[in-house]
Amino acid sequence: MFVRERGQGRSYTNEDNGRGSTLKRFKKYVEGRNDLFIPFIMSGDPNEQATIELAVELQDRGANVIELGIPYSDPLADGPVIQEAASRSLKNNTTLESSIKSVKKMREKGLKIPVIIFTYYNLLLQLGEDYFFALARENEVDGILVPDLPYEEGEHLRALCEKEGLALISLVAPTTSEERLQQIAGNASGFLYCVSSLGVTGVRSEFHASVFAFLEKVKKYSSAPVAVGFGVSKAEQVEALKESCDGVIVGSALIKRVASHEADLQDPKTREKAIKQIGDFAAALTAPYRTEKLST
Amino acid sequence: MFVRERGQGRSYTNEDNGRGSTLKRFKKYVEGRNDLFIPFIMSGDPNEQATIELAVELQDRGANVIELGIPYSDPLADGPVIQEAASRSLKNNTTLESSIKSVKKMREKGLKIPVIIFTYYNLLLQLGEDYFFALARENEVDGILVPDLPYEEGEHLRALCEKEGLALISLVAPTTSEERLQQIAGNASGFLYCVSSLGVTGVRSEFHASVFAFLEKVKKYSSAPVAVGFGVSKAEQVEALKESCDGVIVGSALIKRVASHEADLQDPKTREKAIKQIGDFAAALTAPYRTEKLST
Amino acid sequence: GRFGRYGGKFVPETVMHALEELEAALNKFMADEAFLHDFQEELREFSGRPTPLTFAKKMTERLNGAKIYLKREDLNHTGAHKLNNAIGQALLAKRMGKEKIVAETGAGQHGVAAATVAARYGLECKVFMGEEDIERQALNVFRMKLLGAEVVPVKSGSKTLKDATNEAIRYWVSNVEDTFYLIGSVVGPHPYPKMVRDFQRVIGDEAREQFFNRENKMPDCIVACVGGGSNAIGTFYPFLDDESACVGVEAAGKGIDTPQHAATLTKGSLGVIHGSLTYLLQDEAGQIQEPYSISAGLDYPGIGPEHSYLKDSKRVEYVSITDDEALDALTLLSQEEGIIPAIESAHALAEAFKRAKEMNKHETILVCLSGRGDKDVHTLMKTMGGEAH
Amino acid sequence: GRFGRYGGKFVPETVMHALEELEAALNKFMADEAFLHDFQEELREFSGRPTPLTFAKKMTERLNGAKIYLKREDLNHTGAHKLNNAIGQALLAKRMGKEKIVAETGAGQHGVAAATVAARYGLECKVFMGEEDIERQALNVFRMKLLGAEVVPVKSGSKTLKDATNEAIRYWVSNVEDTFYLIGSVVGPHPYPKMVRDFQRVIGDEAREQFFNRENKMPDCIVACVGGGSNAIGTFYPFLDDESACVGVEAAGKGIDTPQHAATLTKGSLGVIHGSLTYLLQDEAGQIQEPYSISAGLDYPGIGPEHSYLKDSKRVEYVSITDDEALDALTLLSQEEGIIPAIESAHALAEAFKRAKEMNKHETILVCLSGRGDKDVHTLMKTMGGEAH
């Protein structure tokens, strides 16, 4: 692994230590970039077809990675918007297995970028790790993010991911101690999910300063691109963050649009238009990245 | 005081130890008799006039003593029938004082027989004992019965009664110990109120035997005629008791009739008729005494 | 059978025998090691005594005056000091060979205590309770039934505590041979007031020792609420020969200048109620008046005769606290110490808080926290309109 | 942080720092004489410990088998064993310099305990409670507010305990700097299960000494109910090296062959809930199922990880008792001993009564009577239709 050279974008690399072929997608679409747009969508919200089409649309609107959320009865790391999306999805009997299988259908529709499965640990445990990896391989999944599996509890899964060539996305937070930060960031694969506590309790202006200091520290240690999540909902925020990290993760803001178009997404006749509108929102949100690209 | 000669009626006597003149009425109407009819009526139930007329009527129907009950908020020695009579009377603001004063009115209507004031101790205490005796004298009251003043607590009042020439009616019950029985019965004045527990919980046939044994014992010790109260409501009971005691006290059975004629007693136009009907009941109840008198 | 001129046996002749029998049993068993051992053991192993003495640190700091200690009778089984007495009387009833107990109850606290000891010691239990109170205290009625007691509705008079007491006495009169009348406070004819005091003095005996261990002196002031007065007598009695000032707190309801209060010693006059010569609330003619207090346990028109005596002898001072003052004290103790007191006990607290402010930091106040407030939450919700703050 | 394979810290990264901080504080203060002294003193002077050991004489005679002893956690302040742990955690929070506590609650018992210690020790308190539970438990909601706590309605998921727990964790994540999360049972991420056990072991420590003083041996069998499992661990733990058989009793609700039960160890499977690897009730895909029990305190889809370990190691036997069996046991104890147990505790009693019958008169059973039943009277009235007999 290379140590990141500070201040220079697009300089990350992931060695392919004999891992499977899926990390190739990270190499192609993620590594070395500093304008990552990583949308989070809820599998099966409001139905499988909508999720598939939305993933493809988001790729067309500049997404670099799709984070595919699996609905869970007790999503304790999530706010109300994502909880409600999970409830909607669970009504369709969406499971971890059905969600992984839908990735293949996304690929068939032309999805090329990496797909990360965002799942609580209990769902993975019940599916069985071996079966999970077999399914992931077969359905061209690129990585996994388990929000309730901190670094210390993840050793076994990390080893399996490495063997299978899947990215195990790690998280760091402003409360993460320096020692753990070094360890977690130094072992990051795919990208490093950096939790700003901004989004948890609403934007606090006085908190901004410490977030930037935190991001600087994270970037110093990270072996992968650093993306910021939790509470990113406006182009202004993307603009403010773009110099300090390599990308943004957008969840609730997007899910809210899905919720407001629920009826249209359910109806095959209106679905395409609704998906375009959601795509428009995504494009507007990430406009600051393109502005930069244009001006470069 | 003379000791009673057993088995012989009309042999009681009360010495007039310099007491007031009221004991004269006991001498004339009570002493020496064994067919005493002592009705209990509630002062002011349903109004003063009715009580006055009822007293006179009962005298006409053979009553030897009128027991005039004073309504009390907490009549813990009384059953529900008398409690309700007290409630009715309290609505007319009947007091111990107004009740004593109504005795004078009874006298004016021709009442000759002794009148006993039946009052809970608290009413007497609040009126004041001196004032009570002054009122009693002025209004020609002959005695007092305080159901919640047992012998031991009555020393002071007993002394005052003796001085004033009023009968202090004592009670004995089947549970009264032999020692107390001797003491209470031996000091009885006016008449001795003998509580059969019959009436408290309804007639129990298996209890009868012990009642008669109890009455025999009471008569042995009593310095005054022995009248039985609590639960006397039928001529058959009077018949059954007449050989074993010197009289009966009739309360609830009479009060029930007052209650059932309440409306008629309130209306001056129908009152007289209602009072006659209550008188008829009293006469029927005490018929066994007159039968004996006729056959003698 | 008197405390000075107060007390006595103003009861129907039919009850006299039972009182004599009770007195004889008391003379025998209160000197019987085995009986006293059983009583102490049941207080300890069934009711959970000794109850603790809790230092109210935050309240003391807040008032910035005398140190406040709470004797925690709320931690007794069934939630109040009532059980001390119920255990004593039930054990006595057993020794006397009685198979049944009868009791009166107002809000249901003594009824629950009576039903509890009846279950524990295998006695039949009948509890007389006014129809209105049955309506208002459905939970306690259910508890009594669950404990196996029969709850008898009383329809006479005002259908509340004093009528339930009359009715219990009437029942007792008729069933005196196999039935023991378990009175809930230091009221009624002799020897009840003395007996109940002797069963409740465990409060003061424990508190005296605990307080001395803690402060190495006696409290400067001792405060307890007074309805019938059993928790107060139980607390004060062992301290009567000490220097400690004793303060009994009556319920002033909506104010002692209104007709709605239960301040017997403050506003009452001498009379007879439930067999005892004592102060009581009555009209001029001597009819007993219906008292009022937000607290069902203080809502009694009489008072234990020993309190009348202690008032006259000036050994105890009696004051009164209004509904509103009691509610404020209840809220304050809840929020400062995490203890929701019974509304009854809150009257004592209100007085103690007033006094603490006027005293210096080296002085101490002992308050009898006679019961827990869980039973009052319904009342509080109604009164405070669902808003606790 | 494991009991065998069970336990662990399955929590978002944002919480990890707080858990490390808690672990450091625990290591420091659980070895600190002054802290332990404060804890013991508050158990004694505030909560009323030691709680008594009560011999259930009439029940023993009725069943004609093993002698039954009850460890009376119902006599703790606020009415259950919950306060032991709440005192411990709140004192720890103070030492850690936290100014606020947050807690979850189902029926409201832990919420009341948390609000109580917050008042007593001067901490701000927020209690998360499902909207449905707020509706059902209006009295406890009022008690918490009266104690000064803020009750936050939870509208997510099934609007009951597990969602309130999720929400409390979410709040904690956002306010971890000045807020201490006061968990109510031996659940949650390490070090919570161990910490809560260490605060609750006072039950077993006392019972062990009391029992030995009474019987001069250890009990043959120890029975406790298990929801999250804190009273059971607290009772069993000090006996684990003895010969005594230990039996944990889960809620079988309407029957373990119906979907309506809370028998986690009997019918559940391995998984992760609220930060801990343990048995839980879930569907095939891993979605957590809503459990059912008439008892709100046993109505939890997971179980403390140490219980999972004790089940696997066979040191403790786990069985289940239905709603109906628990109600029968509740009625029986009420009528035979004058103690109305919490419905939770009645599950343990039902199992103990079954076993006592099969044992001989020289054998003994110790039952943890974890709480009082007053809180359940509303439920009982509904279930029994107002008829207690």
JSON list of N, CA, C and O in Angstrom, two decimals, chain D residues 118-146:
[
{"chain": "D", "resi": 118, "resn": "ALA", "atom": "N", "xyz": [-31.62, 10.14, 38.69]},
{"chain": "D", "resi": 118, "resn": "ALA", "atom": "CA", "xyz": [-31.27, 11.44, 38.12]},
{"chain": "D", "resi": 118, "resn": "ALA", "atom": "C", "xyz": [-31.64, 12.55, 39.09]},
{"chain": "D", "resi": 118, "resn": "ALA", "atom": "O", "xyz": [-30.87, 13.48, 39.33]},
{"chain": "D", "resi": 119, "resn": "ALA", "atom": "N", "xyz": [-32.84, 12.44, 39.69]},
{"chain": "D", "resi": 119, "resn": "ALA", "atom": "CA", "xyz": [-33.27, 13.43, 40.67]},
{"chain": "D", "resi": 119, "resn": "ALA", "atom": "C", "xyz": [-32.34, 13.41, 41.89]},
{"chain": "D", "resi": 119, "resn": "ALA", "atom": "O", "xyz": [-31.84, 14.45, 42.33]},
{"chain": "D", "resi": 120, "resn": "ARG", "atom": "N", "xyz": [-32.10, 12.23, 42.39]},
{"chain": "D", "resi": 120, "resn": "ARG", "atom": "CA", "xyz": [-31.31, 12.08, 43.62]},
{"chain": "D", "resi": 120, "resn": "ARG", "atom": "C", "xyz": [-29.88, 12.60, 43.47]},
{"chain": "D", "resi": 120, "resn": "ARG", "atom": "O", "xyz": [-29.33, 13.16, 44.41]},
{"chain": "D", "resi": 121, "resn": "TYR", "atom": "N", "xyz": [-29.29, 12.39, 42.29]},
{"chain": "D", "resi": 121, "resn": "TYR", "atom": "CA", "xyz": [-27.88, 12.77, 42.14]},
{"chain": "D", "resi": 121, "resn": "TYR", "atom": "C", "xyz": [-27.69, 14.02, 41.28]},
{"chain": "D", "resi": 121, "resn": "TYR", "atom": "O", "xyz": [-26.56, 14.35, 40.93]},
{"chain": "D", "resi": 122, "resn": "GLY", "atom": "N", "xyz": [-28.81, 14.64, 40.91]},
{"chain": "D", "resi": 122, "resn": "GLY", "atom": "CA", "xyz": [-28.67, 15.91, 40.19]},
{"chain": "D", "resi": 122, "resn": "GLY", "atom": "C", "xyz": [-28.20, 15.78, 38.76]},
{"chain": "D", "resi": 122, "resn": "GLY", "atom": "O", "xyz": [-27.28, 16.47, 38.33]},
{"chain": "D", "resi": 123, "resn": "LEU", "atom": "N", "xyz": [-28.82, 14.87, 38.01]},
{"chain": "D", "resi": 123, "resn": "LEU", "atom": "CA", "xyz": [-28.48, 14.70, 36.60]},
{"chain": "D", "resi": 123, "resn": "LEU", "atom": "C", "xyz": [-29.72, 15.04, 35.76]},
{"chain": "D", "resi": 123, "resn": "LEU", "atom": "O", "xyz": [-30.85, 14.80, 36.20]},
{"chain": "D", "resi": 124, "resn": "GLU", "atom": "N", "xyz": [-29.50, 15.59, 34.57]},
{"chain": "D", "resi": 124, "resn": "GLU", "atom": "CA", "xyz": [-30.63, 15.74, 33.66]},
{"chain": "D", "resi": 124, "resn": "GLU", "atom": "C", "xyz": [-30.97, 14.37, 33.11]},
{"chain": "D", "resi": 124, "resn": "GLU", "atom": "O", "xyz": [-30.09, 13.54, 32.90]},
{"chain": "D", "resi": 125, "resn": "CYS", "atom": "N", "xyz": [-32.25, 14.14, 32.83]},
{"chain": "D", "resi": 125, "resn": "CYS", "atom": "CA", "xyz": [-32.64, 12.80, 32.41]},
{"chain": "D", "resi": 125, "resn": "CYS", "atom": "C", "xyz": [-33.64, 12.83, 31.27]},
{"chain": "D", "resi": 125, "resn": "CYS", "atom": "O", "xyz": [-34.65, 13.54, 31.32]},
{"chain": "D", "resi": 126, "resn": "LYS", "atom": "N", "xyz": [-33.32, 12.05, 30.23]},
{"chain": "D", "resi": 126, "resn": "LYS", "atom": "CA", "xyz": [-34.20, 11.90, 29.08]},
{"chain": "D", "resi": 126, "resn": "LYS", "atom": "C", "xyz": [-34.52, 10.41, 28.98]},
{"chain": "D", "resi": 126, "resn": "LYS", "atom": "O", "xyz": [-33.62, 9.59, 28.97]},
{"chain": "D", "resi": 127, "resn": "VAL", "atom": "N", "xyz": [-35.80, 10.08, 28.91]},
{"chain": "D", "resi": 127, "resn": "VAL", "atom": "CA", "xyz": [-36.18, 8.67, 28.80]},
{"chain": "D", "resi": 127, "resn": "VAL", "atom": "C", "xyz": [-36.91, 8.45, 27.48]},
{"chain": "D", "resi": 127, "resn": "VAL", "atom": "O", "xyz": [-37.93, 9.10, 27.22]},
{"chain": "D", "resi": 128, "resn": "PHE", "atom": "N", "xyz": [-36.39, 7.55, 26.66]},
{"chain": "D", "resi": 128, "resn": "PHE", "atom": "CA", "xyz": [-37.05, 7.22, 25.41]},
{"chain": "D", "resi": 128, "resn": "PHE", "atom": "C", "xyz": [-38.04, 6.08, 25.66]},
{"chain": "D", "resi": 128, "resn": "PHE", "atom": "O", "xyz": [-37.71, 5.08, 26.30]},
{"chain": "D", "resi": 129, "resn": "MET", "atom": "N", "xyz": [-39.23, 6.27, 25.12]},
{"chain": "D", "resi": 129, "resn": "MET", "atom": "CA", "xyz": [-40.31, 5.32, 25.38]},
{"chain": "D", "resi": 129, "resn": "MET", "atom": "C", "xyz": [-41.19, 5.27, 24.15]},
{"chain": "D", "resi": 129, "resn": "MET", "atom": "O", "xyz": [-41.55, 6.31, 23.58]},
{"chain": "D", "resi": 130, "resn": "GLY", "atom": "N", "xyz": [-41.53, 4.07, 23.71]},
{"chain": "D", "resi": 130, "resn": "GLY", "atom": "CA", "xyz": [-42.38, 3.90, 22.53]},
{"chain": "D", "resi": 130, "resn": "GLY", "atom": "C", "xyz": [-43.73, 4.58, 22.73]},
{"chain": "D", "resi": 130, "resn": "GLY", "atom": "O", "xyz": [-44.27, 4.60, 23.82]},
{"chain": "D", "resi": 131, "resn": "GLU", "atom": "N", "xyz": [-44.25, 5.14, 21.64]},
{"chain": "D", "resi": 131, "resn": "GLU", "atom": "CA", "xyz": [-45.54, 5.84, 21.72]},
{"chain": "D", "resi": 131, "resn": "GLU", "atom": "C", "xyz": [-46.65, 4.94, 22.26]},
{"chain": "D", "resi": 131, "resn": "GLU", "atom": "O", "xyz": [-47.50, 5.38, 23.01]},
{"chain": "D", "resi": 132, "resn": "GLU", "atom": "N", "xyz": [-46.61, 3.68, 21.84]},
{"chain": "D", "resi": 132, "resn": "GLU", "atom": "CA", "xyz": [-47.65, 2.76, 22.31]},
{"chain": "D", "resi": 132, "resn": "GLU", "atom": "C", "xyz": [-47.53, 2.52, 23.81]},
{"chain": "D", "resi": 132, "resn": "GLU", "atom": "O", "xyz": [-48.52, 2.44, 24.51]},
{"chain": "D", "resi": 133, "resn": "ASP", "atom": "N", "xyz": [-46.28, 2.37, 24.26]},
{"chain": "D", "resi": 133, "resn": "ASP", "atom": "CA", "xyz": [-46.06, 2.15, 25.69]},
{"chain": "D", "resi": 133, "resn": "ASP", "atom": "C", "xyz": [-46.47, 3.38, 26.50]},
{"chain": "D", "resi": 133, "resn": "ASP", "atom": "O", "xyz": [-46.98, 3.25, 27.61]},
{"chain": "D", "resi": 134, "resn": "ILE", "atom": "N", "xyz": [-46.23, 4.56, 25.94]},
{"chain": "D", "resi": 134, "resn": "ILE", "atom": "CA", "xyz": [-46.62, 5.80, 26.65]},
{"chain": "D", "resi": 134, "resn": "ILE", "atom": "C", "xyz": [-48.11, 5.81, 26.87]},
{"chain": "D", "resi": 134, "resn": "ILE", "atom": "O", "xyz": [-48.61, 6.16, 27.95]},
{"chain": "D", "resi": 135, "resn": "GLU", "atom": "N", "xyz": [-48.83, 5.37, 25.85]},
{"chain": "D", "resi": 135, "resn": "GLU", "atom": "CA", "xyz": [-50.29, 5.28, 25.94]},
{"chain": "D", "resi": 135, "resn": "GLU", "atom": "C", "xyz": [-50.70, 4.31, 27.04]},
{"chain": "D", "resi": 135, "resn": "GLU", "atom": "O", "xyz": [-51.54, 4.60, 27.89]},
{"chain": "D", "resi": 136, "resn": "ARG", "atom": "N", "xyz": [-50.05, 3.12, 27.02]},
{"chain": "D", "resi": 136, "resn": "ARG", "atom": "CA", "xyz": [-50.44, 2.04, 27.94]},
{"chain": "D", "resi": 136, "resn": "ARG", "atom": "C", "xyz": [-50.01, 2.28, 29.38]},
{"chain": "D", "resi": 136, "resn": "ARG", "atom": "O", "xyz": [-50.55, 1.71, 30.30]},
{"chain": "D", "resi": 137, "resn": "GLN", "atom": "N", "xyz": [-48.96, 3.09, 29.56]},
{"chain": "D", "resi": 137, "resn": "GLN", "atom": "CA", "xyz": [-48.37, 3.22, 30.89]},
{"chain": "D", "resi": 137, "resn": "GLN", "atom": "C", "xyz": [-48.38, 4.67, 31.35]},
{"chain": "D", "resi": 137, "resn": "GLN", "atom": "O", "xyz": [-47.36, 5.21, 31.80]},
{"chain": "D", "resi": 138, "resn": "ALA", "atom": "N", "xyz": [-49.55, 5.27, 31.27]},
{"chain": "D", "resi": 138, "resn": "ALA", "atom": "CA", "xyz": [-49.67, 6.70, 31.58]},
{"chain": "D", "resi": 138, "resn": "ALA", "atom": "C", "xyz": [-49.19, 7.02, 33.01]},
{"chain": "D", "resi": 138, "resn": "ALA", "atom": "O", "xyz": [-48.59, 8.06, 33.24]},
{"chain": "D", "resi": 139, "resn": "LEU", "atom": "N", "xyz": [-49.44, 6.11, 33.95]},
{"chain": "D", "resi": 139, "resn": "LEU", "atom": "CA", "xyz": [-49.04, 6.38, 35.33]},
{"chain": "D", "resi": 139, "resn": "LEU", "atom": "C", "xyz": [-47.53, 6.49, 35.47]},
{"chain": "D", "resi": 139, "resn": "LEU", "atom": "O", "xyz": [-47.02, 7.40, 36.12]},
{"chain": "D", "resi": 140, "resn": "ASN", "atom": "N", "xyz": [-46.82, 5.55, 34.86]},
{"chain": "D", "resi": 140, "resn": "ASN", "atom": "CA", "xyz": [-45.37, 5.60, 34.94]},
{"chain": "D", "resi": 140, "resn": "ASN", "atom": "C", "xyz": [-44.80, 6.81, 34.21]},
{"chain": "D", "resi": 140, "resn": "ASN", "atom": "O", "xyz": [-43.80, 7.37, 34.64]},
{"chain": "D", "resi": 141, "resn": "VAL", "atom": "N", "xyz": [-45.46, 7.19, 33.13]},
{"chain": "D", "resi": 141, "resn": "VAL", "atom": "CA", "xyz": [-45.02, 8.39, 32.41]},
{"chain": "D", "resi": 141, "resn": "VAL", "atom": "C", "xyz": [-45.13, 9.59, 33.33]},
{"chain": "D", "resi": 141, "resn": "VAL", "atom": "O", "xyz": [-44.21, 10.40, 33.45]},
{"chain": "D", "resi": 142, "resn": "PHE", "atom": "N", "xyz": [-46.25, 9.67, 34.04]},
{"chain": "D", "resi": 142, "resn": "PHE", "atom": "CA", "xyz": [-46.44, 10.78, 34.96]},
{"chain": "D", "resi": 142, "resn": "PHE", "atom": "C", "xyz": [-45.41, 10.76, 36.08]},
{"chain": "D", "resi": 142, "resn": "PHE", "atom": "O", "xyz": [-44.87, 11.79, 36.47]},
{"chain": "D", "resi": 143, "resn": "ARG", "atom": "N", "xyz": [-45.13, 9.55, 36.60]},
{"chain": "D", "resi": 143, "resn": "ARG", "atom": "CA", "xyz": [-44.12, 9.44, 37.66]},
{"chain": "D", "resi": 143, "resn": "ARG", "atom": "C", "xyz": [-42.77, 9.96, 37.19]},
{"chain": "D", "resi": 143, "resn": "ARG", "atom": "O", "xyz": [-42.10, 10.71, 37.89]},
{"chain": "D", "resi": 144, "resn": "MET", "atom": "N", "xyz": [-42.39, 9.58, 35.97]},
{"chain": "D", "resi": 144, "resn": "MET", "atom": "CA", "xyz": [-41.09, 10.05, 35.46]},
{"chain": "D", "resi": 144, "resn": "MET", "atom": "C", "xyz": [-41.06, 11.56, 35.34]},
{"chain": "D", "resi": 144, "resn": "MET", "atom": "O", "xyz": [-40.08, 12.20, 35.73]},
{"chain": "D", "resi": 145, "resn": "LYS", "atom": "N", "xyz": [-42.15, 12.12, 34.84]},
{"chain": "D", "resi": 145, "resn": "LYS", "atom": "CA", "xyz": [-42.20, 13.58, 34.70]},
{"chain": "D", "resi": 145, "resn": "LYS", "atom": "C", "xyz": [-42.16, 14.25, 36.06]},
{"chain": "D", "resi": 145, "resn": "LYS", "atom": "O", "xyz": [-41.50, 15.27, 36.25]},
{"chain": "D", "resi": 146, "resn": "LEU", "atom": "N", "xyz": [-42.88, 13.67, 37.00]},
{"chain": "D", "resi": 146, "resn": "LEU", "atom": "CA", "xyz": [-42.91, 14.22, 38.36]},
{"chain": "D", "resi": 146, "resn": "LEU", "atom": "C", "xyz": [-41.50, 14.23, 38.96]},
{"chain": "D", "resi": 146, "resn": "LEU", "atom": "O", "xyz": [-41.12, 15.12, 39.71]}
]
